[in-house]
CSV table of C-alpha atoms in Angstrom, one decimal:
chain,number,residue,atom,x,y,z
E,1,MET,CA,0.0,0.0,0.0
E,2,ARG,CA,1.4,3.3,-1.0
E,3,SER,CA,1.5,5.9,1.8
E,4,ASN,CA,2.7,9.1,0.2
E,5,TYR,CA,0.7,10.9,-2.5
E,6,SER,CA,1.4,14.4,-3.7
E,7,ARG,CA,-1.3,17.1,-3.3
E,8,GLU,CA,-2.0,16.9,-7.1
E,9,GLU,CA,-2.4,13.2,-7.0
E,10,ARG,CA,-4.8,13.4,-4.1
E,11,GLN,CA,-6.8,16.0,-5.9
E,12,ARG,CA,-6.9,13.9,-9.1
E,13,ILE,CA,-8.0,10.8,-7.1
E,14,VAL,CA,-10.7,12.7,-5.3
E,15,ALA,CA,-12.0,14.3,-8.5
E,16,GLU,CA,-12.1,10.8,-10.1
E,17,TYR,CA,-13.9,9.4,-7.0
E,18,LEU,CA,-16.5,12.2,-7.1
E,19,GLN,CA,-17.2,11.5,-10.8
E,20,SER,CA,-17.2,7.7,-10.3
E,21,GLY,CA,-20.5,7.4,-8.4
E,22,LYS,CA,-18.9,4.6,-6.4
E,23,SER,CA,-18.8,4.3,-2.6
E,24,GLN,CA,-15.6,5.1,-0.8
E,25,THR,CA,-15.4,1.5,0.3
E,26,LEU,CA,-15.4,0.3,-3.3
E,27,PHE,CA,-13.3,3.1,-4.8
E,28,ALA,CA,-10.4,3.4,-2.3
E,29,PRO,CA,-8.9,0.0,-2.8
E,30,GLU,CA,-8.4,0.7,-6.5
E,31,TYR,CA,-5.7,3.1,-5.4
E,32,GLY,CA,-4.4,1.1,-2.5
E,33,ILE,CA,-5.8,3.5,0.1
E,34,LYS,CA,-8.2,3.0,3.0
E,35,PRO,CA,-11.7,4.4,2.8
E,36,ASN,CA,-11.2,6.6,5.8
E,37,THR,CA,-8.1,8.1,4.1
E,38,LEU,CA,-10.2,8.9,1.0
E,39,SER,CA,-12.9,10.3,3.2
E,40,ALA,CA,-10.3,12.7,4.8
E,41,TRP,CA,-9.1,13.7,1.3
E,42,VAL,CA,-12.6,14.4,0.1
E,43,SER,CA,-13.4,16.6,3.2
E,44,LYS,CA,-10.2,18.7,2.6
E,45,TYR,CA,-11.0,18.9,-1.2
E,46,LYS,CA,-14.5,20.1,-0.6
E,47,ALA,CA,-13.5,22.6,2.1
E,48,ALA,CA,-10.9,24.1,-0.2
E,49,HIS,CA,-13.3,24.4,-3.1
E,50,GLU,CA,-16.0,25.9,-0.9
E,51,CYS,CA,-13.5,28.6,0.2
E,52,GLN,CA,-12.5,29.3,-3.4
E,53,SER,CA,-16.1,29.4,-4.6
E,54,ALA,CA,-17.1,31.6,-1.7
E,55,ASN,CA,-14.3,34.0,-2.6
E,56,VAL,CA,-12.9,33.9,1.0
E,57,HIS,CA,-9.9,36.0,1.6
E,58,PHE,CA,-7.5,35.6,4.5
E,59,VAL,CA,-5.9,38.6,6.1
E,60,GLU,CA,-2.6,38.3,8.0
E,61,LEU,CA,-2.9,39.7,11.5
E,62,LYS,CA,0.2,41.4,12.9
E,63,SER,CA,-0.1,42.2,16.5
E,64,THR,CA,2.1,42.0,19.6
E,65,PHE,CA,-0.8,41.4,21.9
E,66,ILE,CA,-2.5,38.4,20.4
E,67,LYS,CA,-1.6,35.3,22.4
E,68,GLU,CA,-1.3,31.9,20.9
E,69,LYS,CA,-4.6,29.8,21.3
E,70,GLN,CA,-6.6,33.0,22.0
E,71,ASN,CA,-10.2,32.8,20.9
E,72,MET,CA,-11.1,34.6,17.6
E,73,ILE,CA,-14.2,36.7,16.9
E,74,ILE,CA,-15.6,37.0,13.4
E,75,ARG,CA,-18.3,39.6,12.7
E,76,LYS,CA,-20.3,40.0,9.5
E,77,ALA,CA,-23.9,41.1,8.6
E,78,GLY,CA,-24.8,41.5,12.3
E,79,ILE,CA,-23.7,38.0,13.2
E,80,GLU,CA,-20.8,37.5,15.7
E,81,ILE,CA,-19.1,34.1,16.1
E,82,GLU,CA,-16.5,33.3,18.6
E,83,ILE,CA,-14.1,30.5,17.6
E,84,SER,CA,-12.0,28.7,20.2
E,85,GLY,CA,-8.3,29.2,19.8
E,86,ASN,CA,-8.0,25.4,19.9
E,87,SER,CA,-10.1,25.0,16.7
E,88,ASN,CA,-8.5,23.3,13.7
E,89,ALA,CA,-8.0,24.9,10.3
E,90,VAL,CA,-10.7,22.9,8.7
E,91,ILE,CA,-13.4,24.1,11.1
E,92,ILE,CA,-12.2,27.7,10.7
E,93,ARG,CA,-12.3,27.4,6.9
E,94,GLU,CA,-15.9,26.1,7.0
E,95,ILE,CA,-17.0,28.9,9.3
E,96,LEU,CA,-15.4,31.5,7.1
E,97,ALA,CA,-16.9,30.0,3.9
E,98,ALA,CA,-20.4,30.0,5.5
E,99,MET,CA,-19.9,33.6,6.7
E,100,ALA,CA,-18.8,34.7,3.2
E,101,SER,CA,-22.1,33.5,1.8
E,102,LEU,CA,-24.1,35.8,4.0
């Protein structure tokens, strides 16, 4: 079983899977990967495409007073969301994509 695929290979495999109409359980072994690995790739692929289609832009924050793991507050269209500083990047991307569609 191959354990190291480039980003481009993973994207190609996910795109092929999405077009195949097969279940992850049937499709994954064709590439020597586990279904849960394919599932993780699909989640990342979809999150990345949602951000691109939602036209989400990231802004670098430069500040001397922001502490690592500090909570983040996002405000848009009268909605305020506080995100835990322990949140992973996938969750933050999903929230930003959802907020961008408001």
